[in-house]
Short mmCIF file of C-alpha atoms in Angstrom, two decimals:
data_model
loop_
_atom_site.label_atom_id
_atom_site.label_comp_id
_atom_site.label_asym_id
_atom_site.label_seq_id
_atom_site.Cartn_x
_atom_site.Cartn_y
_atom_site.Cartn_z
CA UNK A 1 -0.01 -7.13 17.89
CA UNK A 2 -0.73 -7.45 14.18
CA UNK A 3 1.74 -9.05 11.79
CA UNK A 4 0.85 -6.62 9.00
CA UNK A 5 1.44 -3.74 11.42
CA UNK A 6 4.97 -5.13 11.92
CA UNK A 7 5.39 -5.24 8.14
CA UNK A 8 4.20 -1.64 7.88
CA UNK A 9 6.75 -0.56 10.47
CA UNK A 10 9.46 -2.21 8.37
CA UNK A 11 8.31 -0.32 5.28
CA UNK A 12 8.90 3.10 6.85
CA UNK A 13 12.65 2.46 6.74
CA UNK A 14 12.44 1.86 3.00
CA UNK A 15 11.11 5.35 2.25
CA UNK A 16 13.81 7.38 0.53
CA UNK A 17 15.70 4.18 -0.29
CA UNK A 18 13.40 2.35 -2.69
CA UNK A 19 12.03 5.23 -4.77
CA UNK A 20 10.68 5.36 -7.36
CA UNK A 21 9.64 1.86 -6.30
CA UNK A 22 7.12 1.63 -3.46
CA UNK A 23 8.45 1.33 0.09
CA UNK A 24 7.26 -2.12 1.18
CA UNK A 25 7.73 -4.20 4.32
CA UNK A 26 7.30 -7.92 4.99
CA UNK A 27 7.55 -10.41 7.83
CA UNK A 28 7.65 -14.20 7.80
CA UNK A 29 5.85 -15.98 10.64
CA UNK A 30 6.03 -19.64 11.61
CA UNK A 31 4.20 -21.19 14.56
CA UNK A 32 3.39 -17.75 15.92
CA UNK A 33 7.01 -16.56 15.84
CA UNK A 34 8.41 -13.89 13.50
CA UNK A 35 11.34 -15.64 11.82
CA UNK A 36 12.09 -13.14 9.05
CA UNK A 37 11.85 -9.41 8.39
CA UNK A 38 12.56 -7.41 5.27
CA UNK A 39 12.01 -4.16 3.42
CA UNK A 40 12.51 -3.08 -0.17
CA UNK A 41 16.06 -2.09 -1.07
CA UNK A 42 17.40 0.28 -3.72
CA UNK A 43 16.08 -0.12 -7.30
CA UNK A 44 17.60 -3.18 -8.87
CA UNK A 45 18.04 -4.88 -5.50
CA UNK A 46 15.81 -7.22 -3.48
CA UNK A 47 12.21 -6.43 -2.63
CA UNK A 48 10.77 -6.75 0.87
CA UNK A 49 9.50 -10.30 0.36
CA UNK A 50 12.89 -11.58 -0.80
CA UNK A 51 14.68 -9.85 2.09
CA UNK A 52 12.27 -11.40 4.61
CA UNK A 53 12.61 -14.84 3.03
CA UNK A 54 16.39 -14.58 3.13
CA UNK A 55 16.18 -13.60 6.78
CA UNK A 56 13.97 -16.61 7.54
CA UNK A 57 16.07 -19.11 5.60
CA UNK A 58 14.81 -22.70 5.85
CA UNK A 59 12.24 -21.62 8.45
CA UNK A 60 10.25 -20.07 5.60
CA UNK A 61 9.11 -23.51 4.43
CA UNK A 62 5.53 -24.01 5.58
CA UNK A 63 5.40 -20.49 7.07
CA UNK A 64 3.19 -17.49 6.29
CA UNK A 65 4.40 -14.20 4.83
CA UNK A 66 2.73 -10.88 5.62
CA UNK A 67 3.47 -8.06 3.18
CA UNK A 68 2.09 -4.54 2.96
CA UNK A 69 1.70 -4.51 -0.85
CA UNK A 70 0.66 -7.14 -3.36
CA UNK A 71 3.79 -9.10 -4.38
CA UNK A 72 5.09 -8.37 -7.86
CA UNK A 73 4.65 -11.10 -10.47
CA UNK A 74 6.68 -9.80 -13.40
CA UNK A 75 10.33 -9.64 -14.41
CA UNK A 76 11.77 -6.15 -14.13
CA UNK A 77 15.11 -5.24 -12.62
CA UNK A 78 14.57 -8.19 -10.31
CA UNK A 79 12.78 -11.55 -10.67
CA UNK A 80 9.14 -11.69 -9.50
CA UNK A 81 8.48 -11.97 -5.78
CA UNK A 82 5.75 -14.52 -6.45
CA UNK A 83 8.45 -16.91 -7.72
CA UNK A 84 10.57 -16.35 -4.61
CA UNK A 85 7.56 -17.01 -2.37
CA UNK A 86 6.71 -20.22 -4.20
CA UNK A 87 10.31 -21.45 -4.26
CA UNK A 88 10.67 -20.78 -0.52
CA UNK A 89 7.76 -23.11 0.29
CA UNK A 90 5.50 -20.45 1.86
CA UNK A 91 2.05 -21.85 2.65
CA UNK A 92 0.05 -18.64 3.21
CA UNK A 93 0.35 -15.08 1.88
CA UNK A 94 -1.33 -12.05 3.46
CA UNK A 95 -1.05 -8.73 1.63
CA UNK A 96 -2.76 -5.57 2.82
CA UNK A 97 -2.95 -3.40 -0.29
CA UNK A 98 -3.53 -4.21 -3.95
CA UNK A 99 -0.93 -2.75 -6.28
CA UNK A 100 -2.51 -0.20 -8.66
CA UNK A 101 0.08 -1.10 -11.29
CA UNK A 102 -1.91 -2.99 -13.98
CA UNK A 103 1.08 -5.26 -14.60
CA UNK A 104 0.62 -6.64 -11.08
CA UNK A 105 -2.92 -6.03 -9.87
CA UNK A 106 -4.90 -9.24 -9.44
CA UNK A 107 -2.38 -11.38 -11.28
CA UNK A 108 -0.19 -12.24 -8.30
CA UNK A 109 -2.99 -13.84 -6.30
CA UNK A 110 -3.87 -16.15 -9.16
CA UNK A 111 -0.24 -17.21 -9.63
CA UNK A 112 0.16 -17.95 -5.92
CA UNK A 113 -3.13 -19.83 -5.63
CA UNK A 114 -2.31 -21.88 -8.72
CA UNK A 115 0.82 -22.95 -6.83
CA UNK A 116 -1.32 -24.18 -3.91
CA UNK A 117 -0.71 -21.19 -1.62
CA UNK A 118 -3.58 -19.75 0.43
CA UNK A 119 -3.88 -15.99 -0.17
CA UNK A 120 -5.69 -13.29 1.79
CA UNK A 121 -5.77 -9.63 0.81
CA UNK A 122 -7.01 -6.23 1.90
CA UNK A 123 -9.08 -5.80 5.04
CA UNK A 124 -9.59 -9.57 5.32
CA UNK A 125 -5.80 -10.06 5.44
CA UNK A 126 -5.41 -7.36 8.10
CA UNK A 127 -8.15 -8.81 10.30
CA UNK A 128 -6.71 -12.30 9.97
CA UNK A 129 -3.23 -10.96 10.75
CA UNK A 130 -4.60 -9.72 14.09
CA UNK A 131 -6.47 -12.97 14.73
CA UNK A 132 -3.41 -15.08 13.96
CA UNK A 133 -1.26 -13.05 16.35
CA UNK A 134 -3.93 -13.40 19.05
CA UNK A 135 -4.49 -17.12 18.30
CA UNK A 136 -8.15 -16.47 17.41
CA UNK A 137 -9.56 -18.68 14.67
CA UNK A 138 -11.99 -16.46 12.78
CA UNK A 139 -13.14 -19.33 10.55
CA UNK A 140 -14.49 -21.25 13.56
CA UNK A 141 -16.47 -18.36 15.07
CA UNK A 142 -20.23 -18.74 14.73
CA UNK A 143 -20.90 -15.02 14.55
CA UNK A 144 -23.49 -15.30 17.36
CA UNK A 145 -23.33 -13.61 20.75
CA UNK A 146 -23.08 -16.52 23.15
CA UNK A 147 -22.95 -14.40 26.31
CA UNK A 148 -25.90 -12.16 25.48
CA UNK A 149 -23.80 -9.00 24.98
CA UNK A 150 -24.53 -6.80 22.00
CA UNK A 151 -22.30 -7.51 19.01
CA UNK A 152 -20.26 -4.55 17.82
CA UNK A 153 -18.45 -5.61 14.65
CA UNK A 154 -19.07 -8.48 12.20
CA UNK A 155 -21.05 -10.35 14.85
CA UNK A 156 -18.04 -11.01 17.07
CA UNK A 157 -17.99 -10.34 20.81
CA UNK A 158 -15.44 -9.59 23.51
CA UNK A 159 -11.82 -9.94 22.55
CA UNK A 160 -12.88 -11.25 19.15
CA UNK A 161 -14.43 -7.85 18.39
CA UNK A 162 -11.23 -6.18 19.53
CA UNK A 163 -9.29 -8.37 17.13
CA UNK A 164 -11.48 -7.33 14.20
CA UNK A 165 -11.34 -3.67 15.17
CA UNK A 166 -7.54 -3.81 15.39
CA UNK A 167 -7.35 -5.45 11.96
CA UNK A 168 -9.58 -2.83 10.43
CA UNK A 169 -7.53 -0.09 12.03
CA UNK A 170 -4.34 -1.52 10.51
CA UNK A 171 -6.04 -1.74 7.13
CA UNK A 172 -7.00 1.95 7.27
CA UNK A 173 -3.44 2.83 8.23
CA UNK A 174 -2.04 0.87 5.30
CA UNK A 175 -4.53 2.49 2.91
CA UNK A 176 -3.47 5.90 4.19
CA UNK A 177 0.19 4.93 3.77
CA UNK A 178 -0.24 3.87 0.12
CA UNK A 179 -2.51 6.78 -0.83
CA UNK A 180 0.45 8.72 -2.24
CA UNK A 181 1.87 5.69 -4.11
CA UNK A 182 -1.50 4.97 -5.72
CA UNK A 183 -1.75 8.59 -6.84
CA UNK A 184 1.82 8.57 -8.17
CA UNK A 185 1.24 5.39 -10.20
CA UNK A 186 -2.03 6.65 -11.70
CA UNK A 187 -0.95 10.26 -12.34
CA UNK A 188 2.87 10.17 -12.52
CA UNK A 189 2.77 13.08 -10.07
CA UNK A 190 3.85 13.65 -6.47
CA UNK A 191 1.04 13.67 -3.90
CA UNK A 192 1.08 16.97 -1.97
CA UNK A 193 -0.14 16.89 1.64
CA UNK A 194 -0.39 20.15 3.56
CA UNK A 195 -0.25 20.32 7.36
CA UNK A 196 -1.33 23.47 9.19
CA UNK A 197 -2.14 24.30 12.80
CA UNK A 198 -4.30 27.15 14.08
CA UNK A 199 -5.25 28.40 17.52
CA UNK A 200 -8.84 28.52 18.81
CA UNK A 201 -9.12 32.08 17.47
CA UNK A 202 -7.58 31.16 14.11
CA UNK A 203 -3.97 32.33 14.52
CA UNK A 204 -0.86 30.58 13.10
CA UNK A 205 1.79 32.82 14.64
CA UNK A 206 2.38 36.47 15.48
CA UNK A 207 4.20 39.57 14.25
CA UNK A 208 6.86 41.11 16.50
CA UNK A 209 7.15 44.81 17.19
CA UNK A 210 10.02 45.02 14.65
CA UNK A 211 7.89 43.36 11.97
CA UNK A 212 9.54 39.95 12.10
CA UNK A 213 7.38 36.87 12.47
CA UNK A 214 7.46 35.03 15.79
CA UNK A 215 6.63 31.35 16.35
CA UNK A 216 3.55 30.43 18.36
CA UNK A 217 3.35 26.99 19.97
CA UNK A 218 -0.15 25.81 19.06
CA UNK A 219 -0.44 22.03 19.29
CA UNK A 220 0.41 19.60 22.08
CA UNK A 221 2.83 16.70 22.05
CA UNK A 222 0.30 14.21 20.67
CA UNK A 223 -0.22 16.29 17.55
CA UNK A 224 3.53 16.86 17.26
CA UNK A 225 4.17 13.10 17.30
CA UNK A 226 1.51 12.63 14.62
CA UNK A 227 3.22 15.28 12.48
CA UNK A 228 6.56 13.51 12.80
CA UNK A 229 4.92 10.24 11.74
CA UNK A 230 3.64 12.01 8.63
CA UNK A 231 7.18 13.25 7.97
CA UNK A 232 8.40 9.67 8.28
CA UNK A 233 5.78 8.64 5.67
CA UNK A 234 6.94 11.36 3.27
CA UNK A 235 9.74 11.44 0.74
CA UNK A 236 10.22 15.14 1.36
CA UNK A 237 9.03 17.91 3.70
CA UNK A 238 8.76 21.54 2.56
CA UNK A 239 8.73 24.85 4.39
CA UNK A 240 8.85 28.39 3.06
CA UNK A 241 11.64 30.85 3.74
CA UNK A 242 9.46 32.70 6.25
CA UNK A 243 8.85 29.61 8.36
CA UNK A 244 12.50 28.64 8.08
CA UNK A 245 13.68 31.99 9.43
CA UNK A 246 10.99 32.16 12.14
CA UNK A 247 11.05 28.63 13.53
CA UNK A 248 14.49 27.37 12.40
CA UNK A 249 13.08 23.80 12.24
CA UNK A 250 15.16 20.65 11.91
CA UNK A 251 12.47 18.91 9.79
CA UNK A 252 13.45 15.48 11.11
CA UNK A 253 11.54 12.59 12.70
CA UNK A 254 12.65 12.81 16.31
CA UNK A 255 9.28 11.60 17.62
CA UNK A 256 8.70 8.79 15.11
CA UNK A 257 10.38 5.72 13.67
CA UNK A 258 11.57 5.92 10.10
CA UNK A 259 13.92 7.78 7.81
CA UNK A 260 14.29 11.55 7.75
CA UNK A 261 12.66 13.08 4.64
CA UNK A 262 14.50 15.22 2.13
CA UNK A 263 14.30 18.87 3.21
CA UNK A 264 12.80 21.20 0.62
CA UNK A 265 12.94 24.98 0.99
CA UNK A 266 10.57 27.23 -0.96
CA UNK A 267 12.74 30.35 -1.05
CA UNK A 268 10.44 32.32 -3.34
CA UNK A 269 12.02 35.77 -3.76
CA UNK A 270 13.96 35.66 -0.48
CA UNK A 271 17.72 35.83 -1.01
CA UNK A 272 19.48 34.02 1.83
CA UNK A 273 22.46 35.69 3.46
CA UNK A 274 25.55 33.88 4.68
CA UNK A 275 24.67 34.72 8.29
CA UNK A 276 21.20 33.21 7.87
CA UNK A 277 22.61 30.05 6.31
CA UNK A 278 25.09 29.68 9.17
CA UNK A 279 22.28 29.73 11.75
CA UNK A 280 19.68 27.53 10.04
CA UNK A 281 19.58 23.87 11.09
CA UNK A 282 18.55 22.56 7.67
CA UNK A 283 21.82 23.84 6.19
CA UNK A 284 24.11 23.41 9.21
CA UNK A 285 23.13 19.83 10.06
CA UNK A 286 23.91 17.62 7.11
CA UNK A 287 22.10 14.53 8.28
CA UNK A 288 23.09 11.14 7.02
CA UNK A 289 20.19 8.89 6.08
CA UNK A 290 19.89 5.14 5.82
CA UNK A 291 22.90 3.42 4.20
CA UNK A 292 25.03 6.54 4.64
CA UNK A 293 23.17 8.68 2.10
CA UNK A 294 23.61 12.46 2.48
CA UNK A 295 20.22 14.14 2.83
CA UNK A 296 20.91 17.08 0.53
CA UNK A 297 18.46 19.98 1.00
CA UNK A 298 16.64 21.21 -2.11
CA UNK A 299 16.12 24.97 -2.48
CA UNK A 300 13.54 26.17 -5.03
CA UNK A 301 14.12 29.85 -5.65
CA UNK A 302 12.82 32.59 -7.95
CA UNK A 303 16.11 34.46 -7.57
CA UNK A 304 19.81 33.49 -7.63
CA UNK A 305 21.31 32.55 -4.26
CA UNK A 306 24.96 33.69 -4.31
CA UNK A 307 25.38 33.05 -0.58
CA UNK A 308 25.45 29.32 -1.30
CA UNK A 309 28.89 29.93 -2.80
CA UNK A 310 29.27 28.48 -6.22
CA UNK A 311 29.42 31.20 -8.85
CA UNK A 312 30.44 28.67 -11.50
CA UNK A 313 27.00 27.08 -11.47
CA UNK A 314 24.87 28.75 -14.13
CA UNK A 315 22.46 25.94 -15.01
CA UNK A 316 18.88 26.03 -13.64
CA UNK A 317 19.84 23.30 -11.20
CA UNK A 318 23.11 22.42 -9.57
CA UNK A 319 24.96 21.48 -6.42
CA UNK A 320 25.91 24.47 -4.32
CA UNK A 321 27.98 24.89 -1.21
CA UNK A 322 26.66 23.67 2.14
CA UNK A 323 25.51 20.46 0.44
CA UNK A 324 22.53 22.27 -1.11
CA UNK A 325 20.96 21.69 -4.50
CA UNK A 326 19.47 24.87 -5.91
CA UNK A 327 16.68 24.81 -8.48
CA UNK A 328 15.84 28.17 -10.08
CA UNK A 329 12.15 28.65 -10.83
CA UNK A 330 11.58 29.85 -14.41
CA UNK A 331 8.05 31.28 -14.33
CA UNK A 332 6.38 34.52 -13.25
CA UNK A 333 3.29 33.15 -11.47
CA UNK A 334 3.28 31.26 -8.19
CA UNK A 335 1.06 28.48 -9.57
CA UNK A 336 3.33 27.83 -12.55
CA UNK A 337 6.42 27.74 -10.35
CA UNK A 338 4.71 25.46 -7.79
CA UNK A 339 3.75 23.08 -10.59
CA UNK A 340 7.32 23.23 -11.89
CA UNK A 341 8.51 22.15 -8.44
CA UNK A 342 5.98 19.29 -8.23
CA UNK A 343 7.07 18.05 -11.66
CA UNK A 344 10.71 18.22 -10.55
CA UNK A 345 9.99 16.12 -7.45
CA UNK A 346 7.88 13.71 -9.52
CA UNK A 347 10.81 13.15 -11.88
CA UNK A 348 12.89 12.22 -8.83
CA UNK A 349 10.35 9.49 -8.02
CA UNK A 350 9.02 11.14 -4.86
CA UNK A 351 5.57 9.85 -3.95
CA UNK A 352 4.60 12.18 -1.09
CA UNK A 353 5.56 15.78 -0.34
CA UNK A 354 4.57 17.09 3.09
CA UNK A 355 4.17 20.87 3.19
CA UNK A 356 4.30 22.78 6.49
CA UNK A 357 3.47 26.33 5.34
CA UNK A 358 3.37 29.58 7.23
CA UNK A 359 0.50 32.01 6.73
CA UNK A 360 1.97 33.64 3.60
CA UNK A 361 2.77 30.40 1.75
CA UNK A 362 -0.57 28.84 2.77
CA UNK A 363 -2.35 31.90 1.33
CA UNK A 364 -0.53 31.56 -1.98
CA UNK A 365 -1.25 27.84 -2.25
CA UNK A 366 -4.91 28.12 -1.29
CA UNK A 367 -5.65 31.21 -3.41
CA UNK A 368 -3.86 30.13 -6.59
CA UNK A 369 -6.08 29.06 -9.51
CA UNK A 370 -6.68 25.33 -9.54
CA UNK A 371 -6.37 23.05 -12.55
CA UNK A 372 -7.97 19.59 -12.21
CA UNK A 373 -5.10 17.99 -14.11
CA UNK A 374 -2.42 19.80 -12.10
CA UNK A 375 -3.65 20.22 -8.52
CA UNK A 376 -1.39 22.30 -6.28
CA UNK A 377 -2.34 20.13 -3.32
CA UNK A 378 -4.13 16.83 -2.74
CA UNK A 379 -4.89 16.74 0.96
CA UNK A 380 -4.98 19.22 3.86
CA UNK A 381 -4.46 18.16 7.47
CA UNK A 382 -5.68 21.01 9.66
CA UNK A 383 -5.03 20.97 13.39
CA UNK A 384 -7.25 23.23 15.51
CA UNK A 385 -6.27 23.77 19.13
CA UNK A 386 -8.97 23.94 21.81
CA UNK A 387 -6.45 25.12 24.40
CA UNK A 388 -7.36 28.73 25.40
CA UNK A 389 -3.86 29.33 26.79
CA UNK A 390 -2.48 29.54 23.23
CA UNK A 391 -4.46 32.68 22.42
CA UNK A 392 -3.95 33.97 25.98
CA UNK A 393 -0.19 33.85 25.49
CA UNK A 394 -0.57 35.77 22.23
CA UNK A 395 -2.65 38.43 24.01
CA UNK A 396 0.07 38.82 26.64
CA UNK A 397 2.74 39.29 23.95
CA UNK A 398 0.67 42.05 22.37
CA UNK A 399 -0.19 43.64 25.72
CA UNK A 400 3.44 43.94 26.77
CA UNK A 401 4.60 45.19 23.38
CA UNK A 402 6.49 42.07 22.32
CA UNK A 403 4.12 41.49 19.42
CA UNK A 404 1.96 43.76 17.25
CA UNK A 405 -0.67 41.26 16.17
CA UNK A 406 -1.39 37.64 15.42
CA UNK A 407 -0.94 36.00 12.02
CA UNK A 408 -4.32 34.79 10.86
CA UNK A 409 -4.83 31.48 9.07
CA UNK A 410 -5.85 32.46 5.51
CA UNK A 411 -8.85 30.14 5.42
CA UNK A 412 -9.36 26.92 3.51
CA UNK A 413 -9.72 26.90 -0.28
CA UNK A 414 -13.21 26.98 -1.75
CA UNK A 415 -14.87 23.63 -2.32
CA UNK A 416 -12.86 21.54 0.13
CA UNK A 417 -14.58 18.52 1.64
CA UNK A 418 -13.88 17.31 5.18
CA UNK A 419 -13.33 13.55 5.19
CA UNK A 420 -12.84 12.75 8.87
CA UNK A 421 -11.81 14.22 12.20
CA UNK A 422 -9.99 12.97 15.29
CA UNK A 423 -8.95 14.47 18.60
CA UNK A 424 -5.56 14.02 20.23
CA UNK A 425 -5.30 15.77 23.57
CA UNK A 426 -6.55 19.35 23.18
CA UNK A 427 -6.12 19.33 19.39
CA UNK A 428 -8.63 18.39 16.68
CA UNK A 429 -7.37 17.10 13.35
CA UNK A 430 -9.63 17.41 10.29
CA UNK A 431 -8.60 15.99 6.94
CA UNK A 432 -9.77 17.77 3.77
CA UNK A 433 -9.77 16.88 0.08
CA UNK A 434 -10.62 18.95 -2.94
CA UNK A 435 -14.36 18.85 -3.69
#
């Protein structure tokens, strides 16, 4: 267990609630027991630290607070969290990630330390959060291998090494979590993360004998759970009209803890029919999010969509039938329209957009001209299956006339740089950034 991991889990339920403020989680711990939990509420309401302190009550005095992001130290819509921490009598503060906001960064620690509070931050805070949960005193370790075994990390051995490794793992997870927030603060722009999956032979799906696209199950359950966790980290998840009609996805977080993201549909030039709308889960299932908020799908379209039944709406954006908000795209080129969409989501305070494209949409995104100041994407998560049965099933579909051919992955954009890879079951995940 790691107390900052518990705080991170709390923060997932703030996504979609706190924006444009960061989704933050906090826990208060006293004598090894979690006595308070909290997460950031709607703008103008309490932040995670205040919620956790309220939950702890008088037990907060002399306790430690673990928070995913550096506590705020300025007056905005709410008083500073540093004041609440000091007034509550907290003795130690552990925060995992420094706030990129210059109004906060570095100032909070000084304020808390001037009040006599011990403060730990970053990787050090995450490692100590693991050590505290495991009752390991890192400050008393000599750093020498007393049993003759080879030291693995920071000179610690045995379960002490495991404690450090766990803390570092939590730190990396928190950094990954706040990657989109950091980008949003620095660029005032939504971070776009693309997830694709391809078979061993490079296929994303297949084409039926009648020309329609057919889904192809590529990844195993481990990869699917990972994808749902990414959805839970995202403000919104986008699919194109082709994927919507082929897979009929729900775009929820069935395999992860957290809030469902806003569903975004890139309609392009496809004009939805009433029969299609009636069958598609994203329009038929109006899911209710945290605090009873309707998760209204967003449809970005190059053409009018009369099947959504509101002929009175003539503005470029408006609420349509089926609980849908339609946004008409004003430009001719794909890149200009995609940027228009990103700017629209940015204005809504969305930090991370997850894109799950089919072959056609992936090709348009990857082949569009790139502008350094207006990137069409920020990160690509590419899953490659090593399971030969995926391509074998495609071959059988073609052999028996149920499919004409496979849909090839269009290939990665030029200049991408692979950052790291991991394997879950038969699937290999590689993360790419623009070079």
